[in-house]
Amino acid sequence: MNFIQDFFDFFIPRICPSCKSKLDLTEEIICRKCFLRLNRVSEEKILTEFQDKFKKDRIVSDFMSLYYFEKDKEVHNIIHEFKYNGKFRIGFFLGTLLACNLEAKIRSWKIEYIVPVPLHHIRRAERGFNQSYFIAKGIKSVLNIPIAANLLKRHRFTNSQTHLSIIERRENVKDSFLVKKNKKISGKNILLIDDVITTGSTISECGKVLLNSRAAKIFAISVAIPH
Ligand SMILES: [Zn+2]
């Protein structure tokens, strides 16, 4: 296996998506130096984020995230390479990190389906893939929970949310999603996956339609949240 990897590395060197240095044989996806610099979210931060983003709406029962999303830092660089340069293996790797680090929490939620936050089909065609789906695949590979990728549909195209306020974001994603297979989710606990959860409005909107279709409980996980 190492010989084969060595052989490929010689012709197509594997590069760290953050610092762009060449990966050695023992490094997977991200170099060791950048990996050690990934800034993990504290438990206190998770609690205040849950309070701020989800508690009032009572749609999402609990949520977790692993890293801080800070401009020009490692997590930002890695997610950018993943989303905008088509490096979907990074997404799978991030999914495995989520699952390994948050396994006890996720197991305690008794999840029946993992649902990646869907993209509108125009955006998916632009990007070539749905980033959340690859994160979900990484989680599944560790925890063996089935993915229901076609359960939700994003039927309304929304412009980028980057420069919108919390209220504008909420308005922007309102009624953007619908449930395609109602019967499947009745009484089930669902785990929503996104790369970055910023205001939580996209997750809440997805959760709302799932609860309206009689899902039991909604949980959410992202790779990162803003600092
Ligand atoms: Zn690096």
PDB file of C-alpha atoms and ligand atoms in Angstrom:
ATOM      1  CA  MET A   1       0.000   0.000   0.000  1.00  0.00           C
ATOM      2  CA  ASN A   2       2.793   2.410   0.963  1.00  0.00           C
ATOM      3  CA  PHE A   3       4.657   1.473  -2.164  1.00  0.00           C
ATOM      4  CA  ILE A   4       1.634   2.348  -4.295  1.00  0.00           C
ATOM      5  CA  GLN A   5       1.127   5.640  -2.408  1.00  0.00           C
ATOM      6  CA  ASP A   6       4.841   6.364  -2.796  1.00  0.00           C
ATOM      7  CA  PHE A   7       4.582   5.701  -6.500  1.00  0.00           C
ATOM      8  CA  PHE A   8       1.649   8.078  -6.936  1.00  0.00           C
ATOM      9  CA  ASP A   9       3.200  10.725  -4.682  1.00  0.00           C
ATOM     10  CA  PHE A  10       6.202  10.796  -6.964  1.00  0.00           C
ATOM     11  CA  PHE A  11       4.098  11.683 -10.008  1.00  0.00           C
ATOM     12  CA  ILE A  12       1.177  13.513  -8.409  1.00  0.00           C
ATOM     13  CA  PRO A  13       2.365  14.847  -5.061  1.00  0.00           C
ATOM     14  CA  ARG A  14      -0.338  15.163  -2.447  1.00  0.00           C
ATOM     15  CA  ILE A  15      -0.483  18.700  -1.104  1.00  0.00           C
ATOM     16  CA  CYS A  16      -1.768  20.023   2.232  1.00  0.00           C
ATOM     17  CA  PRO A  17      -4.893  22.107   1.426  1.00  0.00           C
ATOM     18  CA  SER A  18      -3.892  24.723   4.008  1.00  0.00           C
ATOM     19  CA  CYS A  19      -0.139  25.395   3.816  1.00  0.00           C
ATOM     20  CA  LYS A  20       0.398  23.746   0.382  1.00  0.00           C
ATOM     21  CA  SER A  21       3.383  21.725   1.575  1.00  0.00           C
ATOM     22  CA  LYS A  22       3.899  18.215   0.188  1.00  0.00           C
ATOM     23  CA  LEU A  23       2.370  15.506   2.396  1.00  0.00           C
ATOM     24  CA  ASP A  24       4.574  12.651   3.528  1.00  0.00           C
ATOM     25  CA  LEU A  25       3.427   9.034   3.512  1.00  0.00           C
ATOM     26  CA  THR A  26       2.095   9.111   7.054  1.00  0.00           C
ATOM     27  CA  GLU A  27       0.000  12.248   6.514  1.00  0.00           C
ATOM     28  CA  GLU A  28      -3.575  11.951   5.350  1.00  0.00           C
ATOM     29  CA  ILE A  29      -5.244  14.935   3.603  1.00  0.00           C
ATOM     30  CA  ILE A  30      -3.788  17.601   5.972  1.00  0.00           C
ATOM     31  CA  CYS A  31      -0.139  17.964   7.063  1.00  0.00           C
ATOM     32  CA  ARG A  32       0.750  17.294  10.688  1.00  0.00           C
ATOM     33  CA  LYS A  33       1.612  20.919  11.429  1.00  0.00           C
ATOM     34  CA  CYS A  34      -1.735  22.251  10.191  1.00  0.00           C
ATOM     35  CA  PHE A  35      -3.628  19.386  11.815  1.00  0.00           C
ATOM     36  CA  LEU A  36      -2.214  20.331  15.218  1.00  0.00           C
ATOM     37  CA  ARG A  37      -3.230  23.942  14.634  1.00  0.00           C
ATOM     38  CA  LEU A  38      -6.940  23.172  14.015  1.00  0.00           C
ATOM     39  CA  ASN A  39      -8.662  25.264  16.648  1.00  0.00           C
ATOM     40  CA  ARG A  40     -11.171  23.132  18.546  1.00  0.00           C
ATOM     41  CA  VAL A  41     -14.407  24.706  19.822  1.00  0.00           C
ATOM     42  CA  SER A  42     -14.798  24.696  23.617  1.00  0.00           C
ATOM     43  CA  GLU A  43     -17.765  23.094  25.365  1.00  0.00           C
ATOM     44  CA  GLU A  44     -18.801  26.484  26.808  1.00  0.00           C
ATOM     45  CA  LYS A  45     -18.900  27.939  23.298  1.00  0.00           C
ATOM     46  CA  ILE A  46     -21.155  25.076  22.114  1.00  0.00           C
ATOM     47  CA  LEU A  47     -23.556  25.781  24.977  1.00  0.00           C
ATOM     48  CA  THR A  48     -23.779  29.529  24.282  1.00  0.00           C
ATOM     49  CA  GLU A  49     -24.099  28.902  20.537  1.00  0.00           C
ATOM     50  CA  PHE A  50     -26.955  26.475  21.136  1.00  0.00           C
ATOM     51  CA  GLN A  51     -28.592  29.031  23.398  1.00  0.00           C
ATOM     52  CA  ASP A  52     -28.224  31.818  20.812  1.00  0.00           C
ATOM     53  CA  LYS A  53     -29.041  29.931  17.637  1.00  0.00           C
ATOM     54  CA  PHE A  54     -31.483  27.157  18.464  1.00  0.00           C
ATOM     55  CA  LYS A  55     -32.956  27.167  21.949  1.00  0.00           C
ATOM     56  CA  LYS A  56     -35.760  29.656  21.357  1.00  0.00           C
ATOM     57  CA  ASP A  57     -37.160  28.013  18.201  1.00  0.00           C
ATOM     58  CA  ARG A  58     -37.281  24.552  19.813  1.00  0.00           C
ATOM     59  CA  ILE A  59     -36.639  22.938  16.444  1.00  0.00           C
ATOM     60  CA  VAL A  60     -33.135  21.590  17.018  1.00  0.00           C
ATOM     61  CA  SER A  61     -32.811  19.435  20.156  1.00  0.00           C
ATOM     62  CA  ASP A  62     -29.011  19.589  20.352  1.00  0.00           C
ATOM     63  CA  PHE A  63     -26.025  20.524  18.217  1.00  0.00           C
ATOM     64  CA  MET A  64     -22.256  20.085  18.054  1.00  0.00           C
ATOM     65  CA  SER A  65     -19.395  21.527  16.088  1.00  0.00           C
ATOM     66  CA  LEU A  66     -15.701  20.721  16.098  1.00  0.00           C
ATOM     67  CA  TYR A  67     -13.617  23.705  14.981  1.00  0.00           C
ATOM     68  CA  TYR A  68     -13.601  27.494  14.797  1.00  0.00           C
ATOM     69  CA  PHE A  69     -13.946  28.980  11.338  1.00  0.00           C
ATOM     70  CA  GLU A  70     -11.499  31.902  11.278  1.00  0.00           C
ATOM     71  CA  LYS A  71     -10.544  33.819   8.167  1.00  0.00           C
ATOM     72  CA  ASP A  72      -7.252  32.686   6.576  1.00  0.00           C
ATOM     73  CA  LYS A  73      -6.652  30.074   9.286  1.00  0.00           C
ATOM     74  CA  GLU A  74      -6.288  26.329   8.646  1.00  0.00           C
ATOM     75  CA  VAL A  75      -9.990  25.353   8.878  1.00  0.00           C
ATOM     76  CA  HIS A  76     -10.963  28.194   6.542  1.00  0.00           C
ATOM     77  CA  ASN A  77      -8.317  27.173   3.972  1.00  0.00           C
ATOM     78  CA  ILE A  78      -9.252  23.506   4.159  1.00  0.00           C
ATOM     79  CA  ILE A  79     -12.999  24.082   3.771  1.00  0.00           C
ATOM     80  CA  HIS A  80     -12.351  26.515   0.914  1.00  0.00           C
ATOM     81  CA  GLU A  81     -10.254  23.932  -0.976  1.00  0.00           C
ATOM     82  CA  PHE A  82     -12.912  21.322  -0.339  1.00  0.00           C
ATOM     83  CA  LYS A  83     -15.871  23.413  -1.511  1.00  0.00           C
ATOM     84  CA  TYR A  84     -14.510  25.549  -4.285  1.00  0.00           C
ATOM     85  CA  ASN A  85     -11.732  23.406  -5.745  1.00  0.00           C
ATOM     86  CA  GLY A  86     -13.662  20.146  -5.832  1.00  0.00           C
ATOM     87  CA  LYS A  87     -11.526  18.283  -3.283  1.00  0.00           C
ATOM     88  CA  PHE A  88     -14.335  16.100  -2.001  1.00  0.00           C
ATOM     89  CA  ARG A  89     -11.928  13.696  -0.231  1.00  0.00           C
ATOM     90  CA  ILE A  90     -11.290  16.519   2.242  1.00  0.00           C
ATOM     91  CA  GLY A  91     -15.001  16.466   3.099  1.00  0.00           C
ATOM     92  CA  PHE A  92     -14.960  12.737   3.722  1.00  0.00           C
ATOM     93  CA  PHE A  93     -11.916  13.162   5.962  1.00  0.00           C
ATOM     94  CA  LEU A  94     -13.601  15.985   7.922  1.00  0.00           C
ATOM     95  CA  GLY A  95     -16.636  13.712   8.374  1.00  0.00           C
ATOM     96  CA  THR A  96     -14.456  10.979   9.880  1.00  0.00           C
ATOM     97  CA  LEU A  97     -12.901  13.551  12.249  1.00  0.00           C
ATOM     98  CA  LEU A  98     -16.371  14.651  13.368  1.00  0.00           C
ATOM     99  CA  ALA A  99     -17.491  11.075  13.954  1.00  0.00           C
ATOM    100  CA  CYS A 100     -14.348  10.018  15.843  1.00  0.00           C
ATOM    101  CA  ASN A 101     -14.306  13.105  18.081  1.00  0.00           C
ATOM    102  CA  LEU A 102     -18.040  13.339  18.760  1.00  0.00           C
ATOM    103  CA  GLU A 103     -18.956   9.650  18.731  1.00  0.00           C
ATOM    104  CA  ALA A 104     -20.296   9.436  22.314  1.00  0.00           C
ATOM    105  CA  LYS A 105     -22.512  12.503  21.814  1.00  0.00           C
ATOM    106  CA  ILE A 106     -23.867  11.365  18.435  1.00  0.00           C
ATOM    107  CA  ARG A 107     -24.578   7.849  19.752  1.00  0.00           C
ATOM    108  CA  SER A 108     -26.505   9.347  22.701  1.00  0.00           C
ATOM    109  CA  TRP A 109     -28.834  11.092  20.211  1.00  0.00           C
ATOM    110  CA  LYS A 110     -29.958   7.707  18.771  1.00  0.00           C
ATOM    111  CA  ILE A 111     -29.915   8.950  15.188  1.00  0.00           C
ATOM    112  CA  GLU A 112     -31.768   6.979  12.535  1.00  0.00           C
ATOM    113  CA  TYR A 113     -30.843   9.034   9.455  1.00  0.00           C
ATOM    114  CA  ILE A 114     -28.076  11.451   8.583  1.00  0.00           C
ATOM    115  CA  VAL A 115     -29.388  14.188   6.288  1.00  0.00           C
ATOM    116  CA  PRO A 116     -26.912  16.471   4.524  1.00  0.00           C
ATOM    117  CA  VAL A 117     -28.256  20.028   4.048  1.00  0.00           C
ATOM    118  CA  PRO A 118     -29.159  20.002   0.340  1.00  0.00           C
ATOM    119  CA  LEU A 119     -28.006  22.521  -2.250  1.00  0.00           C
ATOM    120  CA  HIS A 120     -30.322  23.907  -4.900  1.00  0.00           C
ATOM    121  CA  HIS A 121     -29.735  21.937  -8.121  1.00  0.00           C
ATOM    122  CA  ILE A 122     -28.266  25.012  -9.855  1.00  0.00           C
ATOM    123  CA  ARG A 123     -25.717  25.514  -7.090  1.00  0.00           C
ATOM    124  CA  ARG A 124     -24.898  21.796  -7.093  1.00  0.00           C
ATOM    125  CA  ALA A 125     -24.314  21.917 -10.845  1.00  0.00           C
ATOM    126  CA  GLU A 126     -22.013  24.932 -10.378  1.00  0.00           C
ATOM    127  CA  ARG A 127     -19.966  23.226  -7.661  1.00  0.00           C
ATOM    128  CA  GLY A 128     -20.252  19.691  -9.056  1.00  0.00           C
ATOM    129  CA  PHE A 129     -21.225  18.152  -5.726  1.00  0.00           C
ATOM    130  CA  ASN A 130     -22.917  18.801  -2.404  1.00  0.00           C
ATOM    131  CA  GLN A 131     -20.200  19.345   0.197  1.00  0.00           C
ATOM    132  CA  SER A 132     -22.417  18.250   3.110  1.00  0.00           C
ATOM    133  CA  TYR A 133     -23.011  14.881   1.444  1.00  0.00           C
ATOM    134  CA  PHE A 134     -19.296  14.062   1.547  1.00  0.00           C
ATOM    135  CA  ILE A 135     -19.047  15.059   5.214  1.00  0.00           C
ATOM    136  CA  ALA A 136     -22.050  12.784   5.868  1.00  0.00           C
ATOM    137  CA  LYS A 137     -20.285   9.922   4.045  1.00  0.00           C
ATOM    138  CA  GLY A 138     -17.276  10.338   6.312  1.00  0.00           C
ATOM    139  CA  ILE A 139     -19.507  10.176   9.390  1.00  0.00           C
ATOM    140  CA  LYS A 140     -21.286   7.110   8.057  1.00  0.00           C
ATOM    141  CA  SER A 141     -18.003   5.313   7.428  1.00  0.00           C
ATOM    142  CA  VAL A 142     -17.238   5.495  11.172  1.00  0.00           C
ATOM    143  CA  LEU A 143     -20.647   5.262  12.846  1.00  0.00           C
ATOM    144  CA  ASN A 144     -22.531   3.221  10.257  1.00  0.00           C
ATOM    145  CA  ILE A 145     -25.690   5.362  10.391  1.00  0.00           C
ATOM    146  CA  PRO A 146     -27.561   5.470   7.058  1.00  0.00           C
ATOM    147  CA  ILE A 147     -27.613   8.671   4.981  1.00  0.00           C
ATOM    148  CA  ALA A 148     -30.929   9.834   3.531  1.00  0.00           C
ATOM    149  CA  ALA A 149     -29.569  12.197   0.892  1.00  0.00           C
ATOM    150  CA  ASN A 150     -32.788  12.607  -1.090  1.00  0.00           C
ATOM    151  CA  LEU A 151     -35.116  13.210   1.804  1.00  0.00           C
ATOM    152  CA  LEU A 152     -34.913  16.998   1.635  1.00  0.00           C
ATOM    153  CA  LYS A 153     -35.008  19.146  -1.445  1.00  0.00           C
ATOM    154  CA  ARG A 154     -33.951  22.774  -1.724  1.00  0.00           C
ATOM    155  CA  HIS A 155     -36.517  24.055  -4.183  1.00  0.00           C
ATOM    156  CA  ARG A 156     -35.862  27.775  -3.869  1.00  0.00           C
ATOM    157  CA  PHE A 157     -32.608  29.263  -5.115  1.00  0.00           C
ATOM    158  CA  THR A 158     -31.071  31.606  -2.555  1.00  0.00           C
ATOM    159  CA  ASN A 159     -28.203  33.991  -3.124  1.00  0.00           C
ATOM    160  CA  SER A 160     -25.068  33.802  -1.025  1.00  0.00           C
ATOM    161  CA  GLN A 161     -25.750  34.486   2.643  1.00  0.00           C
ATOM    162  CA  THR A 162     -22.257  35.687   3.442  1.00  0.00           C
ATOM    163  CA  HIS A 163     -23.094  39.371   3.744  1.00  0.00           C
ATOM    164  CA  LEU A 164     -26.547  39.102   5.275  1.00  0.00           C
ATOM    165  CA  SER A 165     -27.593  39.852   8.851  1.00  0.00           C
ATOM    166  CA  ILE A 166     -29.258  37.204  11.035  1.00  0.00           C
ATOM    167  CA  ILE A 167     -32.746  38.472  10.218  1.00  0.00           C
ATOM    168  CA  GLU A 168     -31.971  38.741   6.502  1.00  0.00           C
ATOM    169  CA  ARG A 169     -30.564  35.210   6.477  1.00  0.00           C
ATOM    170  CA  ARG A 170     -33.673  33.854   8.142  1.00  0.00           C
ATOM    171  CA  GLU A 171     -35.843  35.600   5.545  1.00  0.00           C
ATOM    172  CA  ASN A 172     -33.514  34.457   2.739  1.00  0.00           C
ATOM    173  CA  VAL A 173     -33.853  30.719   3.468  1.00  0.00           C
ATOM    174  CA  LYS A 174     -37.508  30.789   4.526  1.00  0.00           C
ATOM    175  CA  ASP A 175     -39.565  28.098   2.749  1.00  0.00           C
ATOM    176  CA  SER A 176     -36.531  26.967   0.725  1.00  0.00           C
ATOM    177  CA  PHE A 177     -36.835  23.293   1.638  1.00  0.00           C
ATOM    178  CA  LEU A 178     -39.385  20.547   1.267  1.00  0.00           C
ATOM    179  CA  VAL A 179     -39.541  16.926   2.370  1.00  0.00           C
ATOM    180  CA  LYS A 180     -39.729  14.438  -0.488  1.00  0.00           C
ATOM    181  CA  LYS A 181     -40.404  11.198   1.402  1.00  0.00           C
ATOM    182  CA  ASN A 182     -42.687  11.908   4.339  1.00  0.00           C
ATOM    183  CA  LYS A 183     -43.357   8.320   5.392  1.00  0.00           C
ATOM    184  CA  LYS A 184     -39.714   7.466   5.820  1.00  0.00           C
ATOM    185  CA  ILE A 185     -39.044   9.952   8.609  1.00  0.00           C
ATOM    186  CA  SER A 186     -42.129   9.617  10.762  1.00  0.00           C
ATOM    187  CA  GLY A 187     -40.971   9.076  14.364  1.00  0.00           C
ATOM    188  CA  LYS A 188     -37.285   9.113  13.417  1.00  0.00           C
ATOM    189  CA  ASN A 189     -34.391  11.081  14.919  1.00  0.00           C
ATOM    190  CA  ILE A 190     -32.565  13.008  12.207  1.00  0.00           C
ATOM    191  CA  LEU A 191     -29.031  14.398  12.191  1.00  0.00           C
ATOM    192  CA  LEU A 192     -28.550  17.401   9.876  1.00  0.00           C
ATOM    193  CA  ILE A 193     -25.039  18.001   8.510  1.00  0.00           C
ATOM    194  CA  ASP A 194     -23.530  21.236   7.226  1.00  0.00           C
ATOM    195  CA  ASP A 195     -19.944  22.381   6.681  1.00  0.00           C
ATOM    196  CA  VAL A 196     -20.282  25.651   8.607  1.00  0.00           C
ATOM    197  CA  ILE A 197     -23.220  26.693  10.814  1.00  0.00           C
ATOM    198  CA  THR A 198     -23.272  30.481  10.983  1.00  0.00           C
ATOM    199  CA  THR A 199     -26.620  31.829  12.208  1.00  0.00           C
ATOM    200  CA  GLY A 200     -28.350  28.438  12.263  1.00  0.00           C
ATOM    201  CA  SER A 201     -31.178  29.696  10.040  1.00  0.00           C
ATOM    202  CA  THR A 202     -30.575  27.094   7.285  1.00  0.00           C
ATOM    203  CA  ILE A 203     -30.486  24.246   9.818  1.00  0.00           C
ATOM    204  CA  SER A 204     -33.631  25.538  11.562  1.00  0.00           C
ATOM    205  CA  GLU A 205     -35.467  25.818   8.262  1.00  0.00           C
ATOM    206  CA  CYS A 206     -34.541  22.208   7.340  1.00  0.00           C
ATOM    207  CA  GLY A 207     -35.502  21.046  10.833  1.00  0.00           C
ATOM    208  CA  LYS A 208     -38.850  22.806  10.624  1.00  0.00           C
ATOM    209  CA  VAL A 209     -40.004  20.948   7.498  1.00  0.00           C
ATOM    210  CA  LEU A 210     -38.734  17.622   8.903  1.00  0.00           C
ATOM    211  CA  LEU A 211     -40.692  18.130  12.144  1.00  0.00           C
ATOM    212  CA  ASN A 212     -43.757  19.100  10.104  1.00  0.00           C
ATOM    213  CA  SER A 213     -43.375  15.714   8.402  1.00  0.00           C
ATOM    214  CA  ARG A 214     -43.479  14.052  11.826  1.00  0.00           C
ATOM    215  CA  ALA A 215     -39.762  13.461  12.427  1.00  0.00           C
ATOM    216  CA  ALA A 216     -39.222  12.826  16.166  1.00  0.00           C
ATOM    217  CA  LYS A 217     -36.163  14.936  16.985  1.00  0.00           C
ATOM    218  CA  ILE A 218     -33.705  17.044  15.012  1.00  0.00           C
ATOM    219  CA  PHE A 219     -29.985  17.274  15.811  1.00  0.00           C
ATOM    220  CA  ALA A 220     -27.295  19.180  13.936  1.00  0.00           C
ATOM    221  CA  ILE A 221     -23.533  18.945  13.440  1.00  0.00           C
ATOM    222  CA  SER A 222     -21.110  21.111  11.519  1.00  0.00           C
ATOM    223  CA  VAL A 223     -17.389  20.927  10.918  1.00  0.00           C
ATOM    224  CA  ALA A 224     -17.037  24.531  12.041  1.00  0.00           C
ATOM    225  CA  ILE A 225     -18.675  27.620  13.511  1.00  0.00           C
ATOM    226  CA  PRO A 226     -17.453  31.240  13.344  1.00  0.00           C
ATOM    227  CA  HIS A 227     -15.266  32.377  16.214  1.00  0.00           C
TER     228      HIS A 227
HETATM  229 ZN    ZN B   1      -0.298  22.139   6.127  1.00  0.00          ZN
END
